[in-house]
Coordinates of C-alpha atoms in Angstrom, one line a residue:
M1 CA -11.7 142.2 -43.2
R2 CA -11.6 138.4 -42.6
Q3 CA -9.0 138.9 -40.0
F4 CA -10.8 141.7 -38.1
I5 CA -13.8 139.5 -37.8
I6 CA -12.0 136.6 -36.8
A7 CA -10.1 138.5 -34.1
G8 CA -13.6 140.2 -33.2
L9 CA -14.7 136.8 -32.5
A10 CA -12.0 135.7 -30.2
A11 CA -12.2 138.4 -28.3
V12 CA -15.8 138.0 -27.6
I13 CA -15.1 134.3 -26.7
S14 CA -12.5 135.2 -24.6
A15 CA -14.4 137.7 -22.6
G16 CA -17.4 135.3 -22.4
C17 CA -14.9 133.0 -20.7
W18 CA -13.6 134.9 -18.1
S19 CA -17.2 135.8 -17.0
Q20 CA -17.7 131.9 -16.7
Q21 CA -14.6 131.9 -14.7
E22 CA -16.1 134.7 -12.2
V23 CA -19.3 132.5 -11.6
V24 CA -17.8 129.3 -10.6
P25 CA -16.1 130.5 -7.6
D26 CA -19.1 131.9 -6.2
V27 CA -20.7 128.4 -6.4
E28 CA -18.1 126.9 -4.6
N29 CA -17.9 129.3 -2.0
D30 CA -21.8 129.2 -1.6
T31 CA -20.9 125.3 -1.1
G32 CA -18.7 125.7 1.2
A33 CA -20.4 127.7 3.7
D34 CA -23.4 125.2 2.8
S35 CA -20.9 122.5 4.6
D36 CA -20.1 124.7 7.3
S37 CA -23.3 126.1 8.8
D38 CA -26.7 125.0 9.2
T39 CA -27.9 128.7 9.0
D40 CA -26.3 129.1 5.8
I41 CA -28.0 126.1 4.3
D42 CA -31.5 127.1 5.7
T43 CA -30.7 130.5 3.6
D44 CA -29.6 129.2 0.4
I45 CA -32.5 126.4 0.2
D46 CA -34.5 128.8 -2.1
S47 CA -31.8 129.6 -4.7
D48 CA -29.5 126.2 -4.7
A49 CA -31.1 122.8 -5.6
D50 CA -28.3 121.1 -4.3
S51 CA -28.9 123.3 -1.3
D52 CA -32.4 121.8 -0.9
T53 CA -31.0 118.3 -1.2
D54 CA -28.8 118.8 1.5
S55 CA -31.5 120.4 3.8
D56 CA -33.8 117.4 3.2
T57 CA -31.1 114.8 4.1
D58 CA -30.4 116.6 7.2
T59 CA -34.0 116.9 8.1
D60 CA -34.7 113.3 7.5
T61 CA -31.7 112.3 9.8
D62 CA -32.6 114.3 12.5
A63 CA -36.6 113.3 12.3
D64 CA -35.2 109.5 12.6
T65 CA -32.8 110.2 15.6
D66 CA -35.6 112.0 17.3
T67 CA -37.8 109.3 16.9
D68 CA -35.5 106.7 18.0
T69 CA -34.9 108.5 21.1
D70 CA -38.4 109.1 22.1
S71 CA -39.3 105.3 21.1
D72 CA -36.5 104.3 23.9
T73 CA -37.5 106.8 26.2
D74 CA -41.0 105.8 26.2
T75 CA -40.3 102.0 26.6
G76 CA -38.5 102.6 29.7
P77 CA -40.5 103.9 32.0
D78 CA -43.4 101.7 31.1
T79 CA -40.8 98.7 32.1
D80 CA -39.7 100.3 35.4
T81 CA -43.1 102.0 37.0
G82 CA -45.8 99.9 35.3
P83 CA -48.3 98.4 37.6
L84 CA -47.1 94.9 38.9
E85 CA -49.7 92.0 37.7
C86 CA -50.5 89.7 40.3
N87 CA -51.5 86.8 38.1
L88 CA -49.1 83.8 38.9
G89 CA -51.1 82.2 41.7
T90 CA -49.2 80.2 44.4
Y91 CA -45.4 79.6 44.3
S92 CA -44.8 75.8 45.1
G93 CA -42.3 74.9 47.7
D94 CA -39.7 77.1 49.8
F95 CA -37.7 79.9 48.5
G96 CA -34.9 81.9 49.7
I97 CA -33.5 85.4 48.9
G98 CA -30.2 86.2 49.3
T99 CA -29.6 88.8 46.5
Q100 CA -31.6 91.6 45.1
W101 CA -32.5 90.1 42.0
E102 CA -33.9 87.2 43.4
V103 CA -36.4 89.3 44.6
S104 CA -38.1 89.3 41.1
T105 CA -38.5 85.8 40.8
L106 CA -41.5 85.7 43.3
A107 CA -43.0 89.0 41.4
G108 CA -46.7 88.2 40.5
Y109 CA -47.3 85.4 42.8
T110 CA -50.0 86.0 45.3
S111 CA -48.8 83.2 47.8
I112 CA -46.2 80.5 48.8
S113 CA -46.8 77.3 50.0
G114 CA -43.7 76.5 51.9
N115 CA -41.1 78.9 53.9
L116 CA -40.2 82.5 52.5
D117 CA -36.4 82.9 54.2
I118 CA -35.0 86.7 53.5
Y119 CA -31.5 86.9 54.3
C120 CA -30.2 89.5 52.0
S121 CA -27.6 91.8 53.2
S122 CA -27.6 93.8 49.8
C123 CA -31.4 94.2 49.4
T124 CA -33.0 97.9 49.6
D125 CA -35.9 97.1 47.8
L126 CA -38.7 94.3 48.3
S127 CA -41.5 95.8 46.3
E128 CA -41.5 93.2 43.8
L129 CA -42.9 91.0 46.8
S130 CA -46.2 93.2 46.9
C131 CA -48.5 90.5 45.5
L132 CA -47.9 88.0 48.2
T133 CA -50.9 87.4 50.6
S134 CA -49.7 84.3 52.4
V135 CA -47.0 82.1 53.3
G136 CA -47.5 78.9 53.7
G137 CA -44.9 78.3 56.1
H138 CA -42.6 80.6 58.0
L139 CA -41.6 83.8 57.2
L140 CA -37.8 84.6 58.0
I141 CA -36.4 88.1 57.7
S142 CA -32.8 88.1 59.0
H143 CA -29.6 90.0 58.8
C144 CA -31.1 92.0 55.9
T145 CA -28.3 94.8 56.9
A146 CA -29.4 97.1 54.2
L147 CA -33.0 97.2 54.1
T148 CA -34.4 100.0 56.1
N149 CA -38.5 99.1 55.5
L150 CA -40.3 95.9 54.5
D151 CA -43.0 98.0 52.3
G152 CA -43.1 95.2 49.5
L153 CA -45.0 92.9 52.1
D154 CA -47.7 94.9 52.7
A155 CA -50.4 92.7 51.2
L156 CA -49.3 89.7 53.3
T157 CA -52.2 88.9 56.1
T158 CA -51.3 85.4 57.0
I159 CA -48.3 83.6 58.2
T160 CA -49.1 79.9 58.9
G161 CA -45.8 79.3 60.3
Y162 CA -43.3 81.6 62.6
L163 CA -42.8 85.2 61.8
H164 CA -38.9 85.8 62.6
V165 CA -37.6 89.5 61.9
F166 CA -34.2 89.4 63.4
A167 CA -30.4 91.3 63.1
N168 CA -31.8 93.8 60.4
Y169 CA -29.6 96.4 62.0
D170 CA -30.8 99.3 59.6
L171 CA -34.5 98.6 59.9
L172 CA -36.2 101.5 61.2
N173 CA -40.1 100.2 61.1
L174 CA -42.3 97.1 60.5
D175 CA -45.1 99.2 58.8
G176 CA -44.6 96.7 55.6
L177 CA -46.0 93.5 57.8
S178 CA -49.3 96.1 58.6
G179 CA -51.6 93.6 56.9
I180 CA -50.8 90.3 58.7
T181 CA -53.7 89.4 61.1
S182 CA -52.5 85.8 62.2
V183 CA -49.3 83.8 63.0
G184 CA -49.6 80.3 63.3
E185 CA -46.7 79.7 65.6
Y186 CA -44.0 82.0 67.2
L187 CA -43.5 85.8 66.7
L188 CA -40.0 87.0 67.4
V189 CA -38.7 90.5 66.9
G190 CA -35.2 90.8 68.0
L191 CA -31.8 92.8 67.6
N192 CA -33.0 95.2 65.1
S193 CA -30.9 98.2 66.7
A194 CA -32.4 100.9 64.8
L195 CA -36.1 100.0 64.9
T196 CA -38.0 102.3 67.2
N197 CA -41.7 101.0 67.4
L198 CA -43.6 97.9 66.6
D199 CA -46.5 99.4 65.3
G200 CA -46.5 97.6 62.0
L201 CA -47.7 94.9 64.2
S202 CA -50.7 96.1 65.4
G203 CA -53.1 94.1 63.2
I204 CA -52.2 90.6 64.6
T205 CA -54.7 89.2 66.9
Y206 CA -53.2 85.6 66.9
V207 CA -50.0 84.2 67.5
G208 CA -49.9 80.3 67.9
W209 CA -47.0 80.0 70.6
D210 CA -44.2 82.4 71.7
L211 CA -44.1 85.9 71.8
R212 CA -40.8 87.5 72.0
I213 CA -39.6 90.8 71.7
E214 CA -35.5 90.8 72.6
G215 CA -32.9 93.0 72.0
T216 CA -34.9 95.9 70.7
F217 CA -32.6 98.3 72.0
A218 CA -34.4 101.6 70.7
V219 CA -38.1 100.6 71.1
T220 CA -39.6 102.4 74.0
N221 CA -43.2 100.7 74.1
L222 CA -45.1 97.7 72.8
D223 CA -47.9 99.4 71.4
G224 CA -47.8 97.2 68.3
L225 CA -49.0 94.3 70.1
S226 CA -52.2 95.8 71.3
G227 CA -54.1 93.5 69.3
I228 CA -53.0 90.0 70.9
T229 CA -55.3 88.8 73.8
S230 CA -53.2 85.5 74.7
V231 CA -50.4 83.9 74.1
V232 CA -50.3 80.1 73.8
G233 CA -46.2 79.6 74.8
D234 CA -43.8 81.8 76.1
L235 CA -44.2 85.7 76.6
R236 CA -40.6 87.1 76.6
I237 CA -39.9 90.6 76.7
S238 CA -36.1 90.8 77.6
Q239 CA -33.0 93.1 76.8
N240 CA -35.0 96.1 75.5
A241 CA -32.9 98.9 76.9
A242 CA -35.3 101.9 76.3
L243 CA -38.4 100.0 76.8
T244 CA -40.6 102.4 79.3
D245 CA -43.8 101.3 78.8
M246 CA -45.7 97.7 78.3
D247 CA -49.3 98.8 78.4
G248 CA -49.4 97.3 74.9
L249 CA -49.5 93.9 76.2
S250 CA -52.5 95.2 78.4
N251 CA -54.9 93.1 76.4
I252 CA -53.5 89.7 77.1
T253 CA -55.3 87.5 79.5
S254 CA -53.1 84.3 79.8
V255 CA -49.6 83.1 79.1
G256 CA -49.2 79.4 78.6
W257 CA -45.7 78.8 79.5
I258 CA -43.2 81.2 80.4
L259 CA -43.9 84.9 81.3
N260 CA -40.3 86.2 81.3
I261 CA -39.8 90.1 81.9
S262 CA -36.1 90.4 82.1
M263 CA -33.0 92.9 81.6
N264 CA -35.1 95.6 80.8
D265 CA -33.3 98.5 82.1
A266 CA -35.3 101.3 81.8
I267 CA -38.8 99.6 83.2
T268 CA -39.9 101.1 86.6
S269 CA -43.3 99.1 86.8
L270 CA -45.2 96.2 85.3
D271 CA -48.4 97.9 84.7
G272 CA -48.9 96.8 81.0
L273 CA -49.4 93.2 82.5
S274 CA -52.6 94.1 84.6
G275 CA -55.0 91.8 82.5
I276 CA -52.8 88.5 82.9
T277 CA -54.8 86.1 85.5
S278 CA -52.3 82.8 84.8
A279 CA -49.0 81.8 83.8
G280 CA -47.3 78.5 83.4
S281 CA -44.1 79.8 85.1
L282 CA -43.1 83.5 86.0
Y283 CA -39.6 85.2 85.9
I284 CA -38.7 88.3 86.7
G285 CA -34.8 89.2 86.8
D286 CA -32.4 91.9 86.0
N287 CA -34.5 94.7 85.5
T288 CA -32.4 97.6 87.2
A289 CA -34.9 100.3 87.5
L290 CA -38.3 97.7 88.7
T291 CA -39.4 99.2 91.9
N292 CA -42.9 97.3 92.3
M293 CA -44.9 94.4 91.1
D294 CA -48.3 96.3 91.4
G295 CA -48.8 95.3 87.5
L296 CA -49.1 91.9 88.4
S297 CA -52.0 92.5 90.6
A298 CA -54.5 90.3 88.7
L299 CA -52.2 87.3 88.4
A300 CA -54.1 84.5 90.4
S301 CA -52.2 81.4 89.2
V302 CA -48.7 80.3 88.5
S303 CA -48.7 76.5 88.1
N304 CA -45.0 75.6 87.8
D305 CA -42.1 77.9 88.9
L306 CA -41.7 81.4 90.0
L307 CA -38.3 83.3 90.2
I308 CA -37.9 86.9 91.0
S309 CA -34.1 88.0 91.4
E310 CA -31.5 90.5 90.8
N311 CA -34.0 93.4 90.5
V312 CA -31.7 95.7 92.9
A313 CA -34.5 98.4 92.9
L314 CA -37.4 96.2 93.9
P315 CA -37.9 95.2 97.5
D316 CA -38.5 91.6 98.5
C317 CA -41.2 92.4 100.1
E318 CA -42.9 93.7 96.6
A319 CA -41.9 90.0 95.4
C320 CA -43.3 88.1 98.5
D321 CA -46.7 90.0 98.6
L322 CA -47.5 88.7 94.9
L323 CA -47.4 85.3 96.4
D324 CA -50.1 85.9 99.0
Q325 CA -52.7 86.7 96.2
F326 CA -52.4 83.5 94.6
T327 CA -54.7 81.1 94.5
S328 CA -52.2 78.0 94.9
L329 CA -48.5 78.4 95.1
P330 CA -46.2 77.5 92.2
S331 CA -44.4 74.0 92.5
S332 CA -41.1 76.3 92.9
I333 CA -40.6 79.4 94.7
N334 CA -37.0 81.6 94.5
V335 CA -37.2 85.1 95.5
H336 CA -33.5 86.3 96.0
T337 CA -31.0 88.9 95.3
N338 CA -33.7 92.0 95.2
L339 CA -33.3 95.3 97.2
D340 CA -33.3 93.9 100.7
D341 CA -35.7 95.7 102.8
S342 CA -36.1 93.7 105.6
C343 CA -39.7 93.1 105.5
T344 CA -41.9 93.7 108.7
P345 CA -44.2 92.1 108.6
V346 CA -42.8 89.0 106.8
P347 CA -45.5 88.1 104.4
A348 CA -46.4 84.7 105.0
N349 CA -45.4 83.1 101.9
C350 CA -42.0 84.3 101.4
P351 CA -39.3 82.0 101.3

């Protein structure tokens, strides 16, 4: 009997072990599914405490990652696009900009006491100069071959020295200079081959010395200079191949030194000079399409030298007639190599 009971217990124990072995593979299989798939992890959360732990761990990690990413993303735009604070006052001395990163050195300054030279062939953006309102010396913008505009200089109103915009071959406009009203010395715009107009200079009412527009091959008019009423030094309009209209100079009444209109292949008249009554010297030369001098009808005085030459479509009579309207003759008169039309009668003052 005892043997029978022992055998029975052994059978029960053996059956129980077999049942436990059946459960273990199920747990291992669930764990594997949890490792392979986020979807399985979510499904097993309610029934498996281990799975809940894994799920919480994953959730925390994702949250941390998202938080860091959002923080970096938010910080970036604030740095790049935030408004520039103009609170640094005056930069003392001269400053030169030869690289794009040097532009940022003046960020926040409202003025510079000395000269500002921008000669940066790689610069494409001057926006960090947007606080500048005045330059105590000259402003030179030269050989900035990658610049297409001067938009960062919009706040400038006064240049104590000269304004020199030269050899910026991709520069399309001068609109960034539209706030300037006064240039203490000369104003020169030259060899900016892509420039089509001078409209950005329309705010300038005073130039302390020369006004020179030279080698602006695509400019067709001078309308941007209409605010200027007198030129203390030279007025030079030279080598502007596409220029056909000088009406932008019509408010100028006097030129202290030399009035020079030369090598402008497309102009046919000088009508934009009709307001000028006096000049120190006069040179009209090598304007191949010029046919008359009517635009100088108000000119009554040239005190020094007069040279009218090599205007191949301009009759000599036109040049000589100009002399007859003067109240006093220039100290030197030279009229030659224009269109010889054998004036009849010959003007009294024609050499």
